[in-house]
PDB file of C-alpha atoms and ligand atoms in Angstrom:
ATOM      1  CA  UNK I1271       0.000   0.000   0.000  1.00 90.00           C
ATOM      2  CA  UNK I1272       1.396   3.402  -0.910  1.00 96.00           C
ATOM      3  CA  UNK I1273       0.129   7.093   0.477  1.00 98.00           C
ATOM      4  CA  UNK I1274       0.590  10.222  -2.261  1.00 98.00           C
ATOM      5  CA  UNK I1275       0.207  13.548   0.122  1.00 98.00           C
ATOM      6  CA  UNK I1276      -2.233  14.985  -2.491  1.00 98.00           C
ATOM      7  CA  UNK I1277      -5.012  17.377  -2.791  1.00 98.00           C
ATOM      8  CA  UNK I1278      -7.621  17.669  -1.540  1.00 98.00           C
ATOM      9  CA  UNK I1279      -6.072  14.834   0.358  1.00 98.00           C
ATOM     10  CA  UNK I1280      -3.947  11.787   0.848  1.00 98.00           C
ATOM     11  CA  UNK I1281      -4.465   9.647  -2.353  1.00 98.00           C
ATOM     12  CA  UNK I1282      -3.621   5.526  -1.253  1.00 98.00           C
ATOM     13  CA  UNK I1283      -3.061   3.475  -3.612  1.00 98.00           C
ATOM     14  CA  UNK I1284      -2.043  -0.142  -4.220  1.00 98.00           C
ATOM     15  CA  UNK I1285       1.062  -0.092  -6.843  1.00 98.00           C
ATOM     16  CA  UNK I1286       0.535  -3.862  -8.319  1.00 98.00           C
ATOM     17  CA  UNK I1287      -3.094  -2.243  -8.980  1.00 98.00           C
ATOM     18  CA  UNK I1288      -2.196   1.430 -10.599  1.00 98.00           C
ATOM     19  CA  UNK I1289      -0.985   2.536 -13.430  1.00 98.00           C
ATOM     20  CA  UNK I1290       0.300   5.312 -15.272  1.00 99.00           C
ATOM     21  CA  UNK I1291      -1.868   6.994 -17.964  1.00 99.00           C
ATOM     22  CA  UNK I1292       0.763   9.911 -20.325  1.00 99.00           C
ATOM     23  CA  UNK I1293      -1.793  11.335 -22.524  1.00 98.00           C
ATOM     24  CA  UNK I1294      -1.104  12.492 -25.978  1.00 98.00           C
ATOM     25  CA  UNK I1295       2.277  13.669 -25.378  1.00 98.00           C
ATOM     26  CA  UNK I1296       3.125  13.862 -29.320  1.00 98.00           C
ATOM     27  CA  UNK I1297       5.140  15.716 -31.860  1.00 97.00           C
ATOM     28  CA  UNK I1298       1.737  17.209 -33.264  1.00 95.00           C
ATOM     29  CA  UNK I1299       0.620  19.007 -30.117  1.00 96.00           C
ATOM     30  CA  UNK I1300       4.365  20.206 -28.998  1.00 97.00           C
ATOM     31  CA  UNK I1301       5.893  21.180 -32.097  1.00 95.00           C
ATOM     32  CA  UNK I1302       5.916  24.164 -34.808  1.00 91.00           C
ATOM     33  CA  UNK I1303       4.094  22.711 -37.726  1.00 84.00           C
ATOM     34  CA  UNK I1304       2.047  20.488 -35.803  1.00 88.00           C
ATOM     35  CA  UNK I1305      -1.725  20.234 -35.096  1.00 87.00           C
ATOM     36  CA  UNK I1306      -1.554  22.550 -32.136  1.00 92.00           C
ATOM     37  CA  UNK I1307       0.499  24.965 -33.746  1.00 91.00           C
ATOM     38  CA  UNK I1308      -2.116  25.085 -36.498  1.00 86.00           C
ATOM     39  CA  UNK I1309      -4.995  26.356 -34.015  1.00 87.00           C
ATOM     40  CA  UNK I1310      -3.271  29.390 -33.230  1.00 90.00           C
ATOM     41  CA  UNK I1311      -1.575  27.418 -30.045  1.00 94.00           C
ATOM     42  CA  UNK I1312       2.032  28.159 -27.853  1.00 94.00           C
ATOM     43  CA  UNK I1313       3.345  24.795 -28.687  1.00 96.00           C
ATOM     44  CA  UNK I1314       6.317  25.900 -26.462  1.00 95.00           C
ATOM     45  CA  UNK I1315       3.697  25.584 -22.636  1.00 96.00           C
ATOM     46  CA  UNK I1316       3.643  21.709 -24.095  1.00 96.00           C
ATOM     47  CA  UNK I1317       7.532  21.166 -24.362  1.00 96.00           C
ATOM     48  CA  UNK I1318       8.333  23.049 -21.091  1.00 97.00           C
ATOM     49  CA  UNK I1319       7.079  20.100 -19.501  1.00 98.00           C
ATOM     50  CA  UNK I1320       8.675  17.264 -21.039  1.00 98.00           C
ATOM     51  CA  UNK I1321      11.645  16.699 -18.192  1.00 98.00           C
ATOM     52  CA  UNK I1322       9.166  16.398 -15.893  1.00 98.00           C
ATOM     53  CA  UNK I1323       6.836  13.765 -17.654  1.00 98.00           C
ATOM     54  CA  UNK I1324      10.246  11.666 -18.308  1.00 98.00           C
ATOM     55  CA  UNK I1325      10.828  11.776 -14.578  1.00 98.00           C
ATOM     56  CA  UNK I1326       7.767  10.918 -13.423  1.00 98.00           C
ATOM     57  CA  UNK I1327       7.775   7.846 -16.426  1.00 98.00           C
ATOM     58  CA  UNK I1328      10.710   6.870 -14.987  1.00 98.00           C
ATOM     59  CA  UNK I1329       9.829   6.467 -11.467  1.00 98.00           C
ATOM     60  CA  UNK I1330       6.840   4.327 -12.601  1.00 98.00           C
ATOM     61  CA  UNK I1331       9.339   2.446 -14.765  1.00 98.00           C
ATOM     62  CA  UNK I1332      11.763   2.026 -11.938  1.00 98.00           C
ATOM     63  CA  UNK I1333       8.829   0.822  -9.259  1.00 98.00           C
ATOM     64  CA  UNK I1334       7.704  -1.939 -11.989  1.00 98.00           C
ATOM     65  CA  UNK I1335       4.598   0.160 -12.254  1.00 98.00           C
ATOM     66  CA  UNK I1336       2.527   0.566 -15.781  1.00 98.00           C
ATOM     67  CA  UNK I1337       3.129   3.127 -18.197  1.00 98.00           C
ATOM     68  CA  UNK I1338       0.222   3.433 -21.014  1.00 99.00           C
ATOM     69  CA  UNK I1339       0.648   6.340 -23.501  1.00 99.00           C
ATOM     70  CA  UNK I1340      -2.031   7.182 -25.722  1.00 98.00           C
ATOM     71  CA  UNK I1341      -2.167   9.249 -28.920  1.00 98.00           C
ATOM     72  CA  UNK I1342      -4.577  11.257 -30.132  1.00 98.00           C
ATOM     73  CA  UNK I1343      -5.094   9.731 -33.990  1.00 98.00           C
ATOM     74  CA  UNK I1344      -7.416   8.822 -36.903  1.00 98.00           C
ATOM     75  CA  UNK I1345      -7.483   5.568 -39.580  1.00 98.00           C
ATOM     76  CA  UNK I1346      -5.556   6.930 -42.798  1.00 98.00           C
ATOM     77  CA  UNK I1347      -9.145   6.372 -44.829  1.00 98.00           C
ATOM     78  CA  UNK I1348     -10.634   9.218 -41.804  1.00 98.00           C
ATOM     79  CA  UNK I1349     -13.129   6.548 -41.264  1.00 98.00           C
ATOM     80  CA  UNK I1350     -13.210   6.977 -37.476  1.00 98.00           C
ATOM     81  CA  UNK I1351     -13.440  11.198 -38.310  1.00 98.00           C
ATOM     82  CA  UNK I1352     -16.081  12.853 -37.975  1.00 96.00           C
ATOM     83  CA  UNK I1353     -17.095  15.449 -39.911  1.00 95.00           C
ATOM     84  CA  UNK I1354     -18.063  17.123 -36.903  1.00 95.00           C
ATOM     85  CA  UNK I1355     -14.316  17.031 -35.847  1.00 95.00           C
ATOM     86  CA  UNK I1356     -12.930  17.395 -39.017  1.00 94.00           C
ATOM     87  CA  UNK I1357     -14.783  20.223 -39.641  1.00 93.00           C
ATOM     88  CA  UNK I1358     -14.808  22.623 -36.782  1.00 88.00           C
ATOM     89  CA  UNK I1359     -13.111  25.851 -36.213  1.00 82.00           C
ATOM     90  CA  UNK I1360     -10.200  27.461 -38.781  1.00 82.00           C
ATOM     91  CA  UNK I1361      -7.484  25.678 -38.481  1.00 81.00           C
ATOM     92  CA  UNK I1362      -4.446  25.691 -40.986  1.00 84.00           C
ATOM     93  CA  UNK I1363      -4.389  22.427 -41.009  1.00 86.00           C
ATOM     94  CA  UNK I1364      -7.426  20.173 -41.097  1.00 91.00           C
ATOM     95  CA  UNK I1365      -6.920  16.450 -39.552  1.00 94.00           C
ATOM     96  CA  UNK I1366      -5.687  14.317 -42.275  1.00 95.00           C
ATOM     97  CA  UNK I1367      -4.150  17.387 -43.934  1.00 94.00           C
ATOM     98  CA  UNK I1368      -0.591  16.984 -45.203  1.00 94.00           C
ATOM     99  CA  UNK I1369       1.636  19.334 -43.513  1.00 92.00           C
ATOM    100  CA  UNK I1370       5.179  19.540 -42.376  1.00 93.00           C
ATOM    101  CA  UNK I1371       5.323  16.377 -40.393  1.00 94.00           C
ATOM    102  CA  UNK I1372       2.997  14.165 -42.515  1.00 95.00           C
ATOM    103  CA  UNK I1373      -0.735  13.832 -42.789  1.00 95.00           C
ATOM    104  CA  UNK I1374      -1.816  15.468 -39.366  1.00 94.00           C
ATOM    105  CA  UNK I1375      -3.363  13.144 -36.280  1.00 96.00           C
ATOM    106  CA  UNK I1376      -3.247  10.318 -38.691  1.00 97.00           C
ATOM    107  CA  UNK I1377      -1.696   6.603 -37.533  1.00 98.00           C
ATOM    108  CA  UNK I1378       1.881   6.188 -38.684  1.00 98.00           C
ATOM    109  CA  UNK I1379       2.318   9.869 -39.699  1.00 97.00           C
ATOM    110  CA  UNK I1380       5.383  11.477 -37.896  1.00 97.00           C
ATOM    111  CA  UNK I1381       3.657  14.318 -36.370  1.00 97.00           C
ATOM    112  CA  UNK I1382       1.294  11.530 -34.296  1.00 97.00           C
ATOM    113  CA  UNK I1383       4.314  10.375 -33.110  1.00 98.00           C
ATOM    114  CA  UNK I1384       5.131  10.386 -29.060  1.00 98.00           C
ATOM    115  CA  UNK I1385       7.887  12.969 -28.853  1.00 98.00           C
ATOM    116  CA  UNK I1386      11.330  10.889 -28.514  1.00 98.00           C
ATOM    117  CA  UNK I1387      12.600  11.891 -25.010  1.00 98.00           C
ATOM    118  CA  UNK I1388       9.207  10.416 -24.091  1.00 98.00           C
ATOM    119  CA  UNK I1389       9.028   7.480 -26.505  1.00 98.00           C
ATOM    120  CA  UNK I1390       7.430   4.314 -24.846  1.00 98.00           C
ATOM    121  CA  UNK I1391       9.224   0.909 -24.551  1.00 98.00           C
ATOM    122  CA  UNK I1392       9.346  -2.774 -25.035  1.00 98.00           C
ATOM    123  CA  UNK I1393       6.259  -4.018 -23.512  1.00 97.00           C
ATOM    124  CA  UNK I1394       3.910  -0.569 -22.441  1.00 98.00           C
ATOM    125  CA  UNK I1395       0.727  -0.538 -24.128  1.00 98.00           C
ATOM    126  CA  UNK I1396       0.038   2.214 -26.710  1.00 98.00           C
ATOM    127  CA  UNK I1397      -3.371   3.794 -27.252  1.00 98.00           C
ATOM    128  CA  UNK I1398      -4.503   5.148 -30.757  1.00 98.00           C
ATOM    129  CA  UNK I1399      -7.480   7.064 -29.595  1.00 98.00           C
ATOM    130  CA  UNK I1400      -9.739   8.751 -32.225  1.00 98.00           C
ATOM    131  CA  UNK I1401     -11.381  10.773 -29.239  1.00 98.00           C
ATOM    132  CA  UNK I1402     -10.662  13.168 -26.651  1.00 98.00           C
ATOM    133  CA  UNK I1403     -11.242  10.615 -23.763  1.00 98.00           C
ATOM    134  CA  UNK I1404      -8.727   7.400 -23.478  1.00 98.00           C
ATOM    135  CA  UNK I1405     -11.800   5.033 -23.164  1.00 98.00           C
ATOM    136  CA  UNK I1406     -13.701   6.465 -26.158  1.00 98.00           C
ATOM    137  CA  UNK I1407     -13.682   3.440 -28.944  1.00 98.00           C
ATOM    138  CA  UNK I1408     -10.602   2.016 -27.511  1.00 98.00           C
ATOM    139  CA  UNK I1409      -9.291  -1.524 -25.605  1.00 98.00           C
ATOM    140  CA  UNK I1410      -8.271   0.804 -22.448  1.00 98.00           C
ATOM    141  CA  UNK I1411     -10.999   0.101 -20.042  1.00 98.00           C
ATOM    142  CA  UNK I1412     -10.649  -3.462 -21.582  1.00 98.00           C
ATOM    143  CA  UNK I1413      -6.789  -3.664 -20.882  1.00 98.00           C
ATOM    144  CA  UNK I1414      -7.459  -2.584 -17.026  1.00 98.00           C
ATOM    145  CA  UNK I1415     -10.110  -4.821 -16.278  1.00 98.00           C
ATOM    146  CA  UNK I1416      -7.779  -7.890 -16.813  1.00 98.00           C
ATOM    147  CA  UNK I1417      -4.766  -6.062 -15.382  1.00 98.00           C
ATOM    148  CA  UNK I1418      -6.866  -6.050 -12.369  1.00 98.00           C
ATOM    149  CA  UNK I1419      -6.098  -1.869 -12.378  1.00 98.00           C
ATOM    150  CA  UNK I1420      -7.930   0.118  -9.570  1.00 98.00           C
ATOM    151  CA  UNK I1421      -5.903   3.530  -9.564  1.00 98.00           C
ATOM    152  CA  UNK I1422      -4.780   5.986 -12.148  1.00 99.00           C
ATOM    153  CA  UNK I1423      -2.175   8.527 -11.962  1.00 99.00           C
ATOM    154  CA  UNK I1424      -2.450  11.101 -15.423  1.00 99.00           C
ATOM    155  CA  UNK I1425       0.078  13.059 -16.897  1.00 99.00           C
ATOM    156  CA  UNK I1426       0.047  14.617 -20.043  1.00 98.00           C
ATOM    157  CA  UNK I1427      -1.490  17.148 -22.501  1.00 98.00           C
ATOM    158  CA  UNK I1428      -3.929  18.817 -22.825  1.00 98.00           C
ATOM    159  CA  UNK I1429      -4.844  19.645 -19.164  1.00 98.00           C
ATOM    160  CA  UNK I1430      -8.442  20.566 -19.641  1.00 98.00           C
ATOM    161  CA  UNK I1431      -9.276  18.624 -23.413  1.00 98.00           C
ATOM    162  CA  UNK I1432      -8.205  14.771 -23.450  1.00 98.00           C
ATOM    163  CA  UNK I1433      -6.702  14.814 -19.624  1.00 98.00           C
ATOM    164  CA  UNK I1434      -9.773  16.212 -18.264  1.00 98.00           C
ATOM    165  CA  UNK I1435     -11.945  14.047 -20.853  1.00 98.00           C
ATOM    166  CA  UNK I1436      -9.996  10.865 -20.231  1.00 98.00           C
ATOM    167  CA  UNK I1437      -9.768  11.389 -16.141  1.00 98.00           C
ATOM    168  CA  UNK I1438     -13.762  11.620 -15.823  1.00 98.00           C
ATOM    169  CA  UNK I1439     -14.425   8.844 -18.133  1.00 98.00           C
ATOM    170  CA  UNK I1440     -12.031   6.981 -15.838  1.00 98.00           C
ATOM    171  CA  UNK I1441     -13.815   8.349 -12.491  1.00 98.00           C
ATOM    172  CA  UNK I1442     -17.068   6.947 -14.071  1.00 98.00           C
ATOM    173  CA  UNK I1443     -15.994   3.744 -14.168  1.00 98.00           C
ATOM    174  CA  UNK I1444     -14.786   3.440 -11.038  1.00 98.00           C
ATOM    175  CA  UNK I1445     -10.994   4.039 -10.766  1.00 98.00           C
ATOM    176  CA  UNK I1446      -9.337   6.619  -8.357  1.00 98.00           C
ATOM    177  CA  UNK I1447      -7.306   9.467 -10.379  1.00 98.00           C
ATOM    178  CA  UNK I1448      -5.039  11.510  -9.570  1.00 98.00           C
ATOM    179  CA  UNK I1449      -3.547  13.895 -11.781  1.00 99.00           C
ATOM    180  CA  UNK I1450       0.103  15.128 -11.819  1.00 99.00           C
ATOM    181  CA  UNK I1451       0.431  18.866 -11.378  1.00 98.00           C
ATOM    182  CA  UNK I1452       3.617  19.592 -13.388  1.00 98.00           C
ATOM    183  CA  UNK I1453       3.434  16.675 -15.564  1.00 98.00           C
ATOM    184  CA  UNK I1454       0.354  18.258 -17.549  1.00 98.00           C
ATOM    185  CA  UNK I1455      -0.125  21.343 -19.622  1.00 98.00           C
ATOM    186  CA  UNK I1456      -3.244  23.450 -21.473  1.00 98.00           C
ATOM    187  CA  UNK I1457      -2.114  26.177 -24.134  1.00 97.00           C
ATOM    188  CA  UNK I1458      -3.890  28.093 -21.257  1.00 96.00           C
ATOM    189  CA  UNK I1459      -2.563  28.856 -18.249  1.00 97.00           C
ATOM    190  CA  UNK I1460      -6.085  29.226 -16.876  1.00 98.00           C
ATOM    191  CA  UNK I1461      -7.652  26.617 -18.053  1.00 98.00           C
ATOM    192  CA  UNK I1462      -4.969  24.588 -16.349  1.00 98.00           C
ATOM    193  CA  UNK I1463      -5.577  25.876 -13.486  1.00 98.00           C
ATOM    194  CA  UNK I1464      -9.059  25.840 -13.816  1.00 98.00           C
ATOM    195  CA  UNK I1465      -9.193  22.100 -14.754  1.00 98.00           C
ATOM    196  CA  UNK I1466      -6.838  21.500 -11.279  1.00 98.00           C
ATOM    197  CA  UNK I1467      -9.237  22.846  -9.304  1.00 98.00           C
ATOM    198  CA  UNK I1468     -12.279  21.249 -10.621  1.00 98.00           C
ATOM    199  CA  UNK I1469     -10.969  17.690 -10.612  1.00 98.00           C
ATOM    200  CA  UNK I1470     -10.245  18.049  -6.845  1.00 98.00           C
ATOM    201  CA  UNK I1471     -13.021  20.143  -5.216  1.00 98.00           C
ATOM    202  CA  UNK I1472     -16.178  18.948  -3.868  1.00 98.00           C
ATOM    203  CA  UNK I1473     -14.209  16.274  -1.889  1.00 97.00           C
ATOM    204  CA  UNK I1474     -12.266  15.237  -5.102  1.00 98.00           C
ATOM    205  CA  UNK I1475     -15.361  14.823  -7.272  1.00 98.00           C
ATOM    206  CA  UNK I1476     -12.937  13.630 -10.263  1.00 98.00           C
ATOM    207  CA  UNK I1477      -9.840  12.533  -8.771  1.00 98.00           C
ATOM    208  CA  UNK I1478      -6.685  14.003  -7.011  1.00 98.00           C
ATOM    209  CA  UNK I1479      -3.700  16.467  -7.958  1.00 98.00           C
ATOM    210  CA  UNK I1480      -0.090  16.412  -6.756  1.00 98.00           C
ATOM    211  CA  UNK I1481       3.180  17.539  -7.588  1.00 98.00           C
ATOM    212  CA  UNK I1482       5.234  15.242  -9.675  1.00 98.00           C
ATOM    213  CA  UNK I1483       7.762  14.836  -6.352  1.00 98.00           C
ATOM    214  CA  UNK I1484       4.539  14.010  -4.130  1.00 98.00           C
ATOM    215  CA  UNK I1485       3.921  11.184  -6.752  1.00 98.00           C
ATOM    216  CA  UNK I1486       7.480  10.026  -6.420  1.00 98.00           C
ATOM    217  CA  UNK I1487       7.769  10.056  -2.966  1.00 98.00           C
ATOM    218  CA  UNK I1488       4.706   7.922  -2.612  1.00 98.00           C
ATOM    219  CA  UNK I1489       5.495   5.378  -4.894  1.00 98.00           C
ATOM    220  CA  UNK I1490       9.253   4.791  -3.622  1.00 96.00           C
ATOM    221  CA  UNK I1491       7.528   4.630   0.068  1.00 97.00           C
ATOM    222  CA  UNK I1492       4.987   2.078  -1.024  1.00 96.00           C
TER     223      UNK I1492
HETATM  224  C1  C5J Y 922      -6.598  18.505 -28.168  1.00 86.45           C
HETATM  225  C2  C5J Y 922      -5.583  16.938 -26.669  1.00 86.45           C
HETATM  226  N1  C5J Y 922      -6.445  19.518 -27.342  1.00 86.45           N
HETATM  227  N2  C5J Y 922      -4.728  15.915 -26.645  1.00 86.45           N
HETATM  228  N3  C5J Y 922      -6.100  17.276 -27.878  1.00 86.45           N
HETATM  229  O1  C5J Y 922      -7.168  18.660 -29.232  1.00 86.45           O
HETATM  230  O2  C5J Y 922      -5.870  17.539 -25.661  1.00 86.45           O
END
């Protein structure tokens, strides 16, 4: 049994029943030329964070904990697109647009690609997810159930889009989240904050928030 000093309060946890959730930390939401970069986004609020997600992978990695990453992506033939995604807003780029790094948010395509400092290893499950939410028309919840998984700690991007999304479809069905402070990111600062607060008022109505070295501590302890 492990303790995480977290907000709005201690977050326990059983390690051979957690994992670790990095959400759609790729090359199309950090990088100039990328999907982000084509809404009008600071790409550079996304890569300030990358030593700290790499730390906090790390630690999981080192405690023989589970890492999933997931990536934000659509079929090559846009058959899992809708036009209702496709088509809103004013992007530059449209998903499934060819732009600097490939055909954008589409499987294979270098710009869907998990940055490299962050790139996942021999044996950790990768998520294509053609939603915002990790569970949406994916194996996820599917994966947990036979890994027995009761507790989720999230990192990634973007804070209050597929973090949020994902950490709420999770709280739904039944696992305890926590989110890692410094380990996640919004283009905007106040949404981030925002989205912190949410997730953990009302007595932790979502799930739980703590520094990356709160997260570390805990686990090493357990
Ligand atoms: C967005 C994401 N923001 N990964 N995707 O479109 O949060």
């Amino acid at each position: 049994m492990g303790v995480i000093a977290a907000n709005p309060f201690d977050f326990s946890f059983t390690p051979a029943r957690t994992a670790l959730i990095v959400i759609d930390m790729q090359r199309d939401f950090a990088e100039a030329g990328g999907f982000g970069a084509s809404l009008g986004n600071d790409v550079s609020r996304v890569t300030r964070i990358v030593p700290t997600v790499k730390r906090l992978i790390e630690g999981f990695r080192a405690a023989g904990v589970p890492v999933i990453h997931t990536m934000e992506c659509h079929k090559p033939d846009l058959s899992d697109l809708s036009p209702a995604k496709r088509d809103r807003g004013n992007p530059t780029l449209r998903i499934g647009d060819l732009g600097p790094m490939g055909r954008v948010l589409i499987s294979g395509e270098p710009g869907t690609e998990i940055l490299p400092e962050l790139a996942p290893i021999d044996g950790e499950v990768v998520i294509e997810k053609p939603g915002k939410g990790a569970f949406y028309a994916t194996p996820l919840g599917e994966i947990l159930k036979q890994w027995g998984t009761r507790q989720l700690v999230f990192a990634g991007v973007t804070t209050e889009v597929c973090v949020q999304t994902s950490m709420r479809e999770a709280n739904d069905r039944g696992f305890e989240c926590l989110l890692a402070e410094d380990a996640t990111e919004s283009y905007f600062a106040e949404f981030k904050d925002a989205t912190l607060k949410m997730i953990r008022a009302q007595g932790a109505i979502v799930g739980w928030t703590a520094p990356t070295d709160a997260v570390l501590q805990g686990l090493a302890n357990a």
